[in-house]
């Protein structure tokens, strides 16, 4: 199998040789062309995090006053090379690489929950499996990579803007080339002009991880598959001698037998580059300098070891310092180089105007309002990226690109907002499982389909179908009615069928099948990304049928109708195991015979919690209060307590009453955290203490009436949803073990 793979790589390399650009870079700006001067190319290979070693070599080259006539790089080599070519110093490049949170700023397209719109936060009201199935027409589509690369795109665009305003790579302080591969035919593509960010993006688009960059019908990916150490390409561009820095991993040499995600990516990368790198090394000639730092133990994805890689690169270069001295320039050449080798002047980096090149289905006014990027501001990539990712969280856009230009002495920032490719619909699946060691269990399978961006004001339709012991079907049409998406209307229809048990003396004595059908028309106002108020009217029907046992009402059927009000606050950073933030939901229901209700009543519910953390520890106080303000409450309108976190140690919904209240304090500590690409896993251990009870009309609410419970648990926030294993203890010696999947407690 390995032989076949190597042969395939060799074929790709041969195909690349037919496509290398032959236009040589022009002499560096400010340096007279001298036919007797041998053209020196600095060749920087790809290798992911190992590419920080290039910085250490650059330090030594600067000490020796070596001025390359061109820089050509692949993958990470294209990034380090592009920065150095446009005037960054080695120290500045090292500071940049060490300041980046690679997991969250590069290898993730996830938008922090605190930065999402309030509407998109409500997607977490039902906990689904991470990831969506998208469609082209009615057919499911497979993305070009695990990541779309939006954060990578923004990061590189910011580097381009702060580095240079030039689009001719020969006009850089050092002429520059970046190598990518066209997956249509396996040929190399050498960037010599255009967007430096696009060149870097294509050159490091690891197949399978990032979607390809599409240019003129070509689909460009990481150039390592055809020329990871592009020495032969440099020679074809007119280089007479090379300084080649090879930070590639040796395929098959690693003692790491781990098959983790990161290890697999590293091994696949080594496999793809193996053959062409060996061939490029063989083609080195007398007078060339080949530097291969000893990067043993620093993997393709070990960006946390950038400082170590820099040091090892410097050590490797100093080991060949005598050979490198032959490349040193004279004093005049070095002085001219230092004069031109600088980044874009800070005075040019001012945004006087923000333009929107909008081809999405949303109106330009809506896009501009969501971005909220004023003009007449200094260029600040962090703020631009945050605004774009906030817009991206709407799930209505393809790759959003930025471009900064100087025109007539003014800085113009243009953001291109294309529509999301394919259908506007997406499908998610969720699993919900509750169980304990006393025999109670419930399993449900949930499907959610969303149609987003239906019109200029971001209308959407959400359909939910739940199958299992609890059945549910609902459809909501959510329509903002202003360009800022603050005001909205939201008609909906839903129907559900669920089981409820009645308990006596700690045992389930009757089972009921509850039916609920309702049509609601609501309207409301959104407050930034933190809150919402909603008012509405509803009509429907409630019924309950006893399916087992003899205790409790035999059956009931009640027409319902009335008015509702709800105020919600959500600033949590995570829907499950939040580290900080507040959640509040206050609702009021006024049943009215005006809307065909059989009984007039009032009902109010308050749920609130707040999370604050120190180190890996989090403390979360929470409260739930429910009150029926009239007597004659039906089974459907009663409140229940019991289960994990809701008087742990009791059965699920064991206690039932007209009113209810419970207060708790939850502590948990993060024990492990994996956050890479589209995969996020967080593991915790913790415990709870709770006090509460249910009450009927006239019951006194006293301290002595409260039931006390506690629990300990282990849990995780995983790609398939939250998972909990817990043991609860309630007063009177009641206890039980719980298992939960896809549910909060």
XYZ file of C-alpha atoms in Angstrom:
745
model
C 0.000 0.000 0.000
C 2.852 2.365 0.855
C 4.523 1.647 -2.505
C 1.350 2.539 -4.375
C 1.017 5.731 -2.369
C 4.581 6.774 -3.125
C 4.029 6.063 -6.826
C 0.905 8.205 -6.752
C 2.828 11.032 -5.123
C 5.503 10.717 -7.792
C 2.883 10.980 -10.542
C 1.476 14.121 -8.907
C 4.951 15.600 -8.727
C 5.508 14.845 -12.415
C 2.238 16.530 -13.277
C 3.333 19.532 -11.256
C 6.505 19.893 -13.271
C 4.483 20.643 -16.393
C 2.590 23.502 -14.732
C 5.240 25.514 -12.907
C 5.155 29.187 -13.796
C 8.216 30.279 -15.755
C 7.991 34.023 -15.229
C 10.984 34.871 -13.025
C 10.576 37.389 -10.223
C 12.015 40.780 -11.003
C 15.019 42.085 -9.093
C 14.108 43.276 -5.603
C 12.999 46.892 -5.483
C 15.892 49.282 -4.931
C 18.528 46.796 -6.104
C 20.110 47.199 -9.563
C 19.983 44.091 -11.702
C 23.451 42.549 -12.045
C 23.778 39.664 -14.545
C 26.940 38.545 -12.708
C 25.107 38.342 -9.398
C 23.762 34.819 -8.808
C 20.042 34.874 -8.024
C 19.442 33.526 -4.519
C 16.132 31.930 -3.623
C 15.081 31.298 -0.054
C 12.973 28.113 -0.145
C 10.701 27.471 2.841
C 8.967 24.131 3.161
C 5.626 23.300 4.727
C 5.257 21.447 7.989
C 2.546 23.050 10.087
C 3.641 24.145 13.540
C 7.195 23.035 12.750
C 7.344 26.055 10.401
C 8.261 28.275 13.349
C 11.794 26.902 12.816
C 11.987 29.110 9.699
C 12.058 32.129 12.023
C 15.196 30.924 13.763
C 16.939 30.492 10.398
C 15.841 33.996 9.323
C 17.499 35.429 12.422
C 20.818 33.931 11.412
C 20.426 35.093 7.801
C 19.881 38.640 9.035
C 22.956 38.459 11.254
C 24.970 37.505 8.157
C 23.347 40.285 6.076
C 21.915 37.806 3.566
C 19.362 39.359 1.193
C 17.373 36.801 -0.836
C 16.398 37.746 -4.374
C 13.172 35.795 -3.976
C 11.261 33.802 -1.386
C 9.178 30.817 -2.367
C 7.192 28.904 0.223
C 4.685 26.123 0.644
C 2.000 25.887 3.331
C 3.409 27.291 6.588
C 6.495 28.262 4.617
C 4.285 30.489 2.456
C 3.030 32.307 5.556
C 6.406 32.879 7.206
C 7.915 33.662 3.803
C 5.133 36.072 2.869
C 5.449 37.970 6.115
C 9.202 38.271 5.826
C 8.929 39.247 2.154
C 6.563 42.118 3.016
C 8.717 43.594 5.760
C 8.069 41.710 8.997
C 11.116 41.070 11.150
C 11.817 37.603 12.594
C 10.949 38.903 16.059
C 7.598 40.233 14.840
C 6.767 36.956 13.114
C 7.618 34.958 16.233
C 5.508 37.248 18.398
C 2.589 36.797 15.990
C 2.789 32.995 15.917
C 2.976 32.773 19.698
C 0.065 35.187 20.209
C -2.395 33.173 18.125
C -4.895 30.846 19.750
C -4.674 28.344 16.910
C -7.545 26.151 18.112
C -10.044 28.998 18.395
C -8.717 31.531 15.870
C -7.612 29.255 13.024
C -8.728 25.634 13.375
C -12.322 26.466 14.224
C -15.224 28.177 12.514
C -17.317 28.051 15.638
C -18.663 31.409 16.824
C -18.447 31.957 20.574
C -21.913 31.667 22.023
C -21.632 35.110 23.619
C -21.102 36.593 20.127
C -24.104 34.946 18.473
C -27.378 36.740 17.870
C -30.014 36.053 20.487
C -32.039 34.086 17.942
C -29.157 31.732 17.189
C -28.556 31.219 20.907
C -32.063 29.796 21.064
C -30.923 26.959 18.807
C -29.510 25.530 22.051
C -32.974 25.254 23.605
C -32.845 21.719 22.225
C -29.431 20.091 22.530
C -28.481 18.500 19.222
C -25.584 16.466 17.884
C -22.827 18.818 16.720
C -22.881 19.373 12.976
C -25.565 19.902 10.359
C -26.520 18.038 7.217
C -26.893 20.536 4.375
C -28.516 20.107 1.014
C -28.124 21.028 -2.611
C -31.668 20.897 -3.841
C -32.977 17.835 -2.048
C -29.660 15.997 -1.988
C -27.382 16.054 1.053
C -24.000 17.645 0.368
C -20.582 16.817 1.780
C -18.425 19.865 2.621
C -15.027 20.278 1.006
C -13.366 20.123 4.407
C -14.025 19.746 8.092
C -13.620 23.520 8.267
C -14.922 26.131 5.869
C -11.918 28.264 6.819
C -13.702 31.536 7.631
C -11.476 32.334 10.617
C -8.362 31.405 8.645
C -9.522 33.669 5.809
C -10.001 36.623 8.150
C -6.671 36.020 9.886
C -4.771 35.999 6.604
C -6.671 39.003 5.229
C -5.647 40.925 8.319
C -2.021 39.961 7.767
C -2.200 41.085 4.164
C -3.736 44.449 5.031
C -1.198 45.268 7.726
C 1.704 43.966 5.615
C 1.266 45.497 2.183
C -1.105 47.166 -0.216
C 0.666 45.634 -3.217
C -0.893 42.951 -5.400
C 2.219 42.400 -7.559
C 4.379 40.019 -5.528
C 7.482 41.279 -7.340
C 6.866 44.711 -5.788
C 7.295 43.373 -2.241
C 10.560 44.283 -0.449
C 11.542 40.726 -1.436
C 9.809 39.128 -4.467
C 7.560 36.316 -3.290
C 5.863 33.151 -4.566
C 3.471 30.699 -2.880
C 2.823 27.131 -4.050
C -0.542 25.351 -4.046
C -1.932 22.298 -5.849
C -4.929 22.079 -8.178
C -6.774 18.930 -7.131
C -8.452 18.762 -10.547
C -5.242 17.548 -12.193
C -2.606 17.345 -9.440
C -0.575 20.205 -10.939
C 1.271 22.840 -8.933
C 0.031 26.398 -9.067
C 2.454 29.221 -8.264
C 0.979 32.502 -7.073
C 2.834 35.582 -8.312
C 0.181 38.301 -7.930
C -3.238 39.067 -6.524
C -4.167 38.688 -2.885
C -1.324 37.521 -0.670
C -3.954 36.229 1.777
C -5.545 34.085 -0.939
C -2.143 32.723 -1.928
C -1.350 31.769 1.662
C -4.859 30.389 2.193
C -4.586 28.105 -0.832
C -1.031 27.050 -0.040
C -1.977 25.839 3.451
C -5.473 24.423 2.790
C -4.804 20.970 4.201
C -6.957 18.514 2.206
C -9.844 17.260 4.292
C -9.375 19.900 6.985
C -9.974 23.079 4.958
C -12.195 23.508 1.935
C -10.253 24.164 -1.316
C -9.773 27.700 -2.642
C -11.554 28.045 -5.991
C -9.941 30.309 -8.609
C -10.818 30.290 -12.324
C -12.211 26.762 -12.156
C -9.240 25.432 -10.196
C -9.621 23.937 -6.724
C -6.433 24.751 -4.893
C -5.190 22.993 -1.755
C -1.987 22.688 0.269
C 1.005 22.696 -2.079
C 2.833 20.137 0.042
C 1.354 17.306 -2.020
C 3.374 18.389 -5.085
C 6.237 20.595 -3.872
C 6.626 20.761 -0.132
C 10.228 21.947 -0.521
C 9.793 23.843 -3.810
C 13.445 23.944 -4.839
C 12.848 22.792 -8.417
C 10.144 25.443 -8.829
C 12.584 28.073 -7.539
C 15.160 26.868 -10.074
C 12.573 27.107 -12.896
C 11.893 30.705 -11.819
C 15.520 31.649 -12.423
C 17.237 30.897 -9.130
C 20.944 30.109 -9.442
C 21.421 28.998 -5.852
C 19.141 28.012 -3.009
C 18.929 28.280 0.721
C 16.444 25.489 1.360
C 14.916 25.097 4.817
C 13.217 21.739 5.261
C 10.944 21.336 8.278
C 8.964 18.409 6.829
C 8.129 15.411 8.958
C 9.759 12.120 7.939
C 7.036 9.656 6.988
C 7.298 6.421 8.932
C 9.980 7.670 11.306
C 7.635 8.655 14.135
C 7.495 6.373 17.128
C 4.054 7.749 17.933
C 1.541 4.975 17.366
C -1.368 7.069 18.604
C -4.249 7.298 16.136
C -5.746 10.478 17.574
C -7.155 13.150 15.287
C -4.040 15.325 15.508
C -1.672 12.401 15.033
C -3.619 11.166 12.023
C -3.530 14.616 10.374
C 0.228 14.757 10.960
C 0.826 11.301 9.461
C -1.361 11.995 6.435
C 0.559 15.230 5.852
C 3.874 13.352 6.004
C 2.569 10.737 3.590
C 1.447 13.298 1.017
C 4.777 15.150 0.918
C 7.149 12.201 1.211
C 8.024 11.556 -2.424
C 8.239 15.114 -3.810
C 10.344 16.333 -0.876
C 12.880 13.558 -1.391
C 13.078 14.417 -5.099
C 13.601 18.125 -4.392
C 16.423 17.333 -1.960
C 18.089 15.166 -4.615
C 18.033 18.093 -7.065
C 20.062 20.390 -4.819
C 23.349 21.463 -6.412
C 26.816 22.412 -5.180
C 26.605 25.900 -3.744
C 23.124 25.371 -2.367
C 22.609 25.228 1.391
C 20.197 22.678 2.785
C 19.097 23.251 6.378
C 17.049 20.598 8.148
C 16.444 21.451 11.823
C 16.114 18.614 14.293
C 12.447 18.957 15.214
C 12.068 15.582 16.882
C 9.108 15.644 19.233
C 7.475 18.711 17.636
C 4.471 17.530 15.672
C 2.717 19.049 12.696
C 0.036 20.498 15.020
C 2.146 21.407 18.090
C 1.706 25.179 17.817
C 2.214 25.491 21.563
C 5.870 24.616 20.951
C 6.598 27.451 18.526
C 9.359 28.875 20.728
C 11.139 25.505 20.796
C 10.911 25.241 17.004
C 12.378 28.736 16.594
C 15.354 27.804 18.760
C 15.947 24.570 16.852
C 15.847 26.437 13.543
C 18.473 28.869 14.778
C 20.694 26.029 16.027
C 20.480 24.281 12.638
C 21.380 27.461 10.743
C 24.368 28.210 12.973
C 25.644 24.696 12.354
C 26.048 25.696 8.673
C 27.110 29.258 9.202
C 30.326 28.878 7.185
C 28.371 27.779 4.079
C 25.874 30.620 4.598
C 28.579 33.299 4.710
C 28.997 32.896 0.951
C 25.528 34.464 0.519
C 26.274 37.620 2.542
C 25.674 40.935 0.776
C 27.887 44.009 0.792
C 27.201 46.974 3.066
C 25.427 49.046 0.385
C 23.083 46.208 -0.577
C 22.262 45.475 3.057
C 21.629 49.154 3.810
C 19.278 49.440 0.815
C 17.472 46.290 1.910
C 16.927 47.539 5.470
C 15.601 50.830 4.124
C 12.856 49.136 2.115
C 12.206 46.137 4.360
C 9.319 47.338 6.520
C 5.623 46.758 6.862
C 2.902 49.033 5.595
C 3.010 52.456 7.320
C 0.538 52.704 10.184
C -0.759 55.969 8.745
C -2.287 54.077 5.820
C -4.281 51.779 8.100
C -7.337 53.913 8.691
C -10.850 52.942 7.617
C -12.669 56.005 6.289
C -15.506 54.047 4.677
C -17.039 50.572 5.002
C -18.603 49.194 1.840
C -20.758 46.067 1.557
C -20.595 44.004 -1.615
C -23.713 42.010 -0.834
C -25.067 39.206 -3.008
C -26.741 37.279 -0.181
C -30.487 36.961 0.243
C -30.456 39.444 3.113
C -30.734 43.152 2.411
C -27.620 45.301 2.514
C -29.188 47.347 5.304
C -29.645 44.189 7.369
C -26.086 43.031 6.693
C -24.691 46.438 7.591
C -26.761 46.584 10.769
C -25.596 43.147 11.909
C -21.952 43.973 11.208
C -22.167 47.302 13.040
C -18.795 48.479 11.701
C -18.566 52.287 11.662
C -16.226 54.174 9.365
C -13.611 56.716 10.401
C -11.818 54.216 12.612
C -8.276 52.793 12.698
C -8.042 49.432 10.940
C -8.381 46.803 13.673
C -8.588 43.213 12.487
C -9.783 41.770 15.778
C -12.925 43.908 15.719
C -13.548 43.200 12.034
C -13.186 39.460 12.584
C -15.595 39.512 15.535
C -18.187 41.400 13.463
C -17.832 39.023 10.515
C -18.103 35.923 12.703
C -21.207 37.395 14.341
C -22.700 37.811 10.872
C -21.508 34.330 9.891
C -23.406 32.854 12.844
C -26.634 33.726 11.028
C -25.911 30.645 8.858
C -26.973 32.587 5.748
C -23.606 33.311 4.126
C -20.814 31.639 2.239
C -17.188 32.682 2.696
C -17.176 36.342 3.748
C -14.118 38.163 2.452
C -12.616 41.507 3.313
C -10.525 43.851 1.209
C -8.818 47.067 2.277
C -7.747 49.590 -0.352
C -6.468 53.134 -0.499
C -8.331 55.307 -2.997
C -7.964 59.080 -3.340
C -6.241 59.246 0.000
C -9.028 57.380 1.792
C -9.079 53.898 3.290
C -11.969 51.755 2.048
C -12.843 48.457 3.717
C -15.034 46.268 1.507
C -16.752 43.172 2.855
C -18.141 40.676 0.335
C -21.146 38.750 1.679
C -22.156 35.957 -0.728
C -25.082 33.579 -0.168
C -24.469 30.191 1.392
C -23.846 27.687 -1.409
C -26.613 25.188 -2.061
C -29.912 25.039 -0.225
C -30.900 27.274 2.676
C -32.032 24.222 4.623
C -30.127 22.172 7.168
C -30.996 19.127 9.255
C -29.797 18.271 12.749
C -30.337 15.167 14.833
C -30.553 14.950 18.603
C -30.649 12.142 21.151
C -32.423 12.461 24.495
C -32.132 9.733 27.117
C -33.153 9.796 30.765
C -32.714 6.802 33.050
C -32.051 5.713 36.618
C -31.376 2.529 38.552
C -34.984 2.339 39.781
C -36.284 1.438 36.333
C -37.377 4.833 35.035
C -36.213 5.526 31.514
C -37.150 7.483 28.452
C -35.491 7.683 25.032
C -36.348 10.122 22.240
C -34.911 10.838 18.812
C -35.185 14.444 17.665
C -34.955 15.939 14.173
C -34.734 19.672 13.551
C -34.913 21.228 10.094
C -34.205 24.916 9.617
C -34.792 27.048 6.547
C -32.790 30.228 7.106
C -32.504 33.471 5.196
C -35.848 33.123 3.443
C -36.085 36.831 2.614
C -34.383 40.217 2.906
C -35.085 40.428 6.653
C -33.802 36.947 7.544
C -37.106 35.139 7.919
C -36.819 31.488 8.860
C -38.868 28.351 9.395
C -37.986 25.811 12.068
C -39.554 22.357 12.095
C -39.045 19.904 14.960
C -40.060 16.255 15.020
C -39.482 14.136 18.123
C -40.036 10.374 18.173
C -39.988 8.081 21.198
C -41.787 7.890 24.499
C -42.493 11.617 24.149
C -43.773 12.614 20.717
C -43.662 16.168 19.449
C -44.134 18.045 16.194
C -43.868 21.811 15.822
C -43.405 24.432 13.131
C -42.494 28.074 13.793
C -42.170 30.872 11.276
C -39.911 33.589 12.683
C -39.936 36.876 10.776
C -37.987 40.008 11.758
C -39.776 43.096 10.475
C -37.013 45.724 10.533
C -33.530 45.892 9.038
C -31.835 45.649 12.447
C -33.794 42.424 13.179
C -35.000 43.825 16.494
C -38.768 43.488 16.068
C -40.326 40.203 14.990
C -43.486 38.156 14.621
C -43.497 34.402 15.245
C -46.623 32.312 14.545
C -46.309 28.639 15.448
C -48.230 25.400 15.724
C -47.311 22.396 17.860
C -48.616 19.117 19.153
C -47.143 16.733 21.715
C -47.860 13.417 23.411
C -45.943 12.486 26.550
C -46.075 10.192 29.548
C -46.453 11.316 33.155
C -46.409 9.208 36.305
C -48.193 9.825 39.597
C -46.293 8.842 42.735
C -47.327 7.898 46.265
C -44.991 7.012 49.145
C -41.978 6.937 46.836
C -43.557 4.616 44.253
C -45.148 5.224 40.863
C -48.824 4.267 41.152
C -50.389 5.526 37.902
C -49.330 6.343 34.359
C -50.948 9.005 32.207
C -50.695 9.884 28.543
C -50.743 13.662 28.174
C -51.835 15.362 24.953
C -51.155 18.994 24.064
C -52.061 20.876 20.867
C -51.653 24.613 20.438
C -51.564 27.420 17.886
C -49.721 30.588 18.936
C -49.264 34.018 17.402
C -46.474 36.015 19.051
C -44.514 39.205 18.479
C -41.613 40.703 20.314
C -38.464 42.751 20.613
C -34.854 41.551 20.755
C -32.339 43.443 22.889
C -28.869 43.107 21.403
C -27.535 39.582 21.778
C -28.585 39.247 25.417
C -32.374 39.272 25.711
C -35.877 39.203 24.298
C -39.426 40.088 25.311
C -42.299 38.259 23.634
C -46.085 38.740 23.814
C -48.645 36.468 22.249
C -52.023 34.812 22.154
C -52.757 31.097 21.900
C -55.539 28.578 21.585
C -55.443 24.832 21.879
C -56.398 21.758 23.831
C -55.020 19.741 26.776
C -56.057 16.233 27.798
C -54.826 13.385 29.945
C -55.770 9.704 29.838
C -54.862 7.226 32.569
C -53.156 4.204 31.013
C -52.161 2.302 34.165
C -53.115 2.324 37.853
C -56.147 3.523 39.781
C -54.871 6.610 41.622
C -55.565 10.103 40.292
C -58.081 11.579 37.863
C -59.477 9.102 35.349
C -59.224 11.471 32.412
C -59.667 15.085 31.446
C -60.087 17.183 28.331
C -59.804 20.952 28.452
C -59.911 23.676 25.832
C -57.187 26.208 26.373
C -56.652 29.746 25.215
C -55.237 32.968 26.500
C -52.421 35.449 26.451
C -48.759 34.971 27.277
C -45.755 37.106 28.053
C -42.139 36.046 28.306
C -38.927 37.854 29.166
C -35.649 36.038 28.511
C -32.004 36.807 29.217
C -29.182 34.600 27.940
C -25.539 35.590 28.253
C -24.149 32.104 28.944
C -20.894 31.248 27.201
C -21.975 27.590 26.865
C -25.426 26.045 26.847
C -24.132 23.183 29.034
C -21.546 23.610 31.793
C -21.336 27.379 31.321
C -18.261 29.066 32.729
C -19.843 32.486 33.020
C -23.041 34.294 32.169
C -26.661 34.574 33.226
C -29.850 32.847 32.168
C -33.311 34.145 33.092
C -36.708 33.070 31.815
C -39.786 34.766 33.273
C -43.136 33.780 31.790
C -46.730 34.665 32.563
C -49.800 32.886 31.165
C -53.286 34.375 31.409
C -55.916 31.838 30.415
C -59.083 33.480 29.128
C -62.492 32.300 28.006
C -62.274 35.021 25.364
C -59.987 32.613 23.479
C -62.227 29.592 24.158
C -60.535 28.467 27.404
C -62.725 26.305 29.651
C -61.096 27.765 32.769
C -59.746 31.202 33.580
C -56.452 31.086 35.469
C -53.072 32.791 35.800
C -49.732 31.034 35.929
C -46.186 32.390 36.373
C -42.783 30.705 36.184
C -39.327 32.088 36.953
C -36.147 30.164 36.128
C -32.758 31.784 36.667
C -29.118 30.889 37.142
C -25.770 32.608 37.055
C -22.320 31.100 36.509
C -18.971 32.448 37.645
C -15.593 30.735 37.508
C -12.078 30.801 38.876
C -9.416 28.650 37.297
C -11.052 25.345 36.278
C -13.807 25.759 38.900
C -17.365 27.007 38.384
C -20.105 27.828 40.861
C -23.689 28.184 39.666
C -26.562 29.229 41.949
C -29.987 28.614 40.416
C -33.654 28.953 41.261
C -37.016 27.864 39.879
C -40.345 29.175 41.147
C -43.677 28.212 39.632
C -47.027 29.458 40.851
C -50.622 28.940 39.787
C -52.476 32.046 40.920
C -55.890 30.354 40.813
C -57.312 27.146 42.285
C -58.656 24.157 40.395
C -55.400 23.369 38.615
C -55.446 20.415 36.209
C -52.798 17.721 35.936
C -51.488 19.403 32.784
C -50.948 22.752 34.516
C -49.385 21.412 37.712
C -45.691 21.684 38.567
C -43.345 18.780 39.251
C -40.034 18.262 41.005
C -37.734 15.262 41.285
C -34.760 13.936 39.406
C -31.138 14.903 38.891
C -30.600 18.483 40.071
C -34.320 18.920 40.862
C -34.319 17.237 44.281
C -31.866 14.510 43.422
C -32.557 11.132 44.936
C -36.260 11.285 44.053
C -37.826 9.815 40.938
C -38.274 11.874 37.793
C -41.162 14.333 38.401
C -42.107 12.445 41.547
C -43.553 15.445 43.398
C -46.584 17.205 41.914
C -48.408 20.311 43.119
C -50.120 23.550 42.218
C -46.977 25.523 43.098
C -43.322 24.583 43.276
C -39.973 26.039 44.126
C -36.405 24.786 44.268
C -33.086 26.510 44.838
C -29.750 24.902 44.257
C -26.037 25.463 44.203
C -23.994 23.576 41.611
C -20.227 23.221 41.635
C -18.178 21.620 38.853
C -14.528 21.447 37.895
C -13.210 21.014 34.385
C -10.974 17.954 34.193
C -10.203 17.728 30.465
C -10.709 19.853 27.390
C -10.240 18.999 23.706
C -11.046 21.710 21.175
C -9.819 21.101 17.640
C -11.413 21.770 14.260
C -15.150 20.972 14.508
C -14.643 18.756 17.547
C -15.148 19.977 21.103
C -15.179 17.818 24.225
C -15.176 19.105 27.821
C -15.229 16.810 30.867
C -16.283 17.790 34.396
C -16.835 16.446 37.903
C -19.083 18.178 40.389
C -21.915 18.137 42.861
C -25.128 19.893 43.869
C -27.094 20.816 46.957
C -30.798 21.568 46.544
C -33.753 22.617 48.664
C -37.368 22.825 47.555
C -40.843 21.317 47.480
C -44.236 21.435 45.810
C -47.299 22.971 47.436
C -51.051 22.987 47.004
C -53.383 25.881 47.680
C -53.258 26.863 51.351
C -50.098 24.924 52.166
C -47.714 26.971 54.333
C -44.288 27.592 52.814
C -41.787 27.291 55.654
C -38.158 26.329 56.108
C -39.266 23.084 57.726
C -41.354 22.206 54.671
C -38.326 22.199 52.358
C -36.856 18.926 51.173
C -33.059 18.775 51.074
C -31.160 16.818 48.417
C -27.637 16.565 47.050
C -25.764 14.816 44.278
C -22.353 14.120 42.799
C -21.774 13.627 39.091
C -19.351 13.293 36.234
C -20.345 14.802 32.918
C -19.158 15.876 29.542
C -20.082 18.247 26.758
C -19.520 16.005 23.730
C -20.217 16.063 19.973
C -23.358 13.960 20.517
C -24.619 16.188 23.323
C -24.136 16.461 27.080
C -23.651 13.242 29.047
C -24.142 12.867 32.809
C -23.649 10.053 35.299
C -24.780 10.985 38.788
C -25.771 9.734 42.203
C -28.456 11.636 44.083
C -29.370 11.494 47.760
C -32.541 12.926 49.296
C -33.655 13.182 52.903
C -35.162 10.009 54.325
C -32.391 7.924 52.747
C -33.869 8.018 49.243
C -31.153 7.691 46.601
C -30.617 6.579 43.019
C -28.098 6.648 40.191
C -28.917 8.652 37.080
C -27.843 8.578 33.445
C -28.632 11.428 31.058
C -27.769 12.009 27.402
C -28.718 15.105 25.418
C -30.444 16.677 28.421
C -29.709 19.343 31.015
C -30.533 18.946 34.659
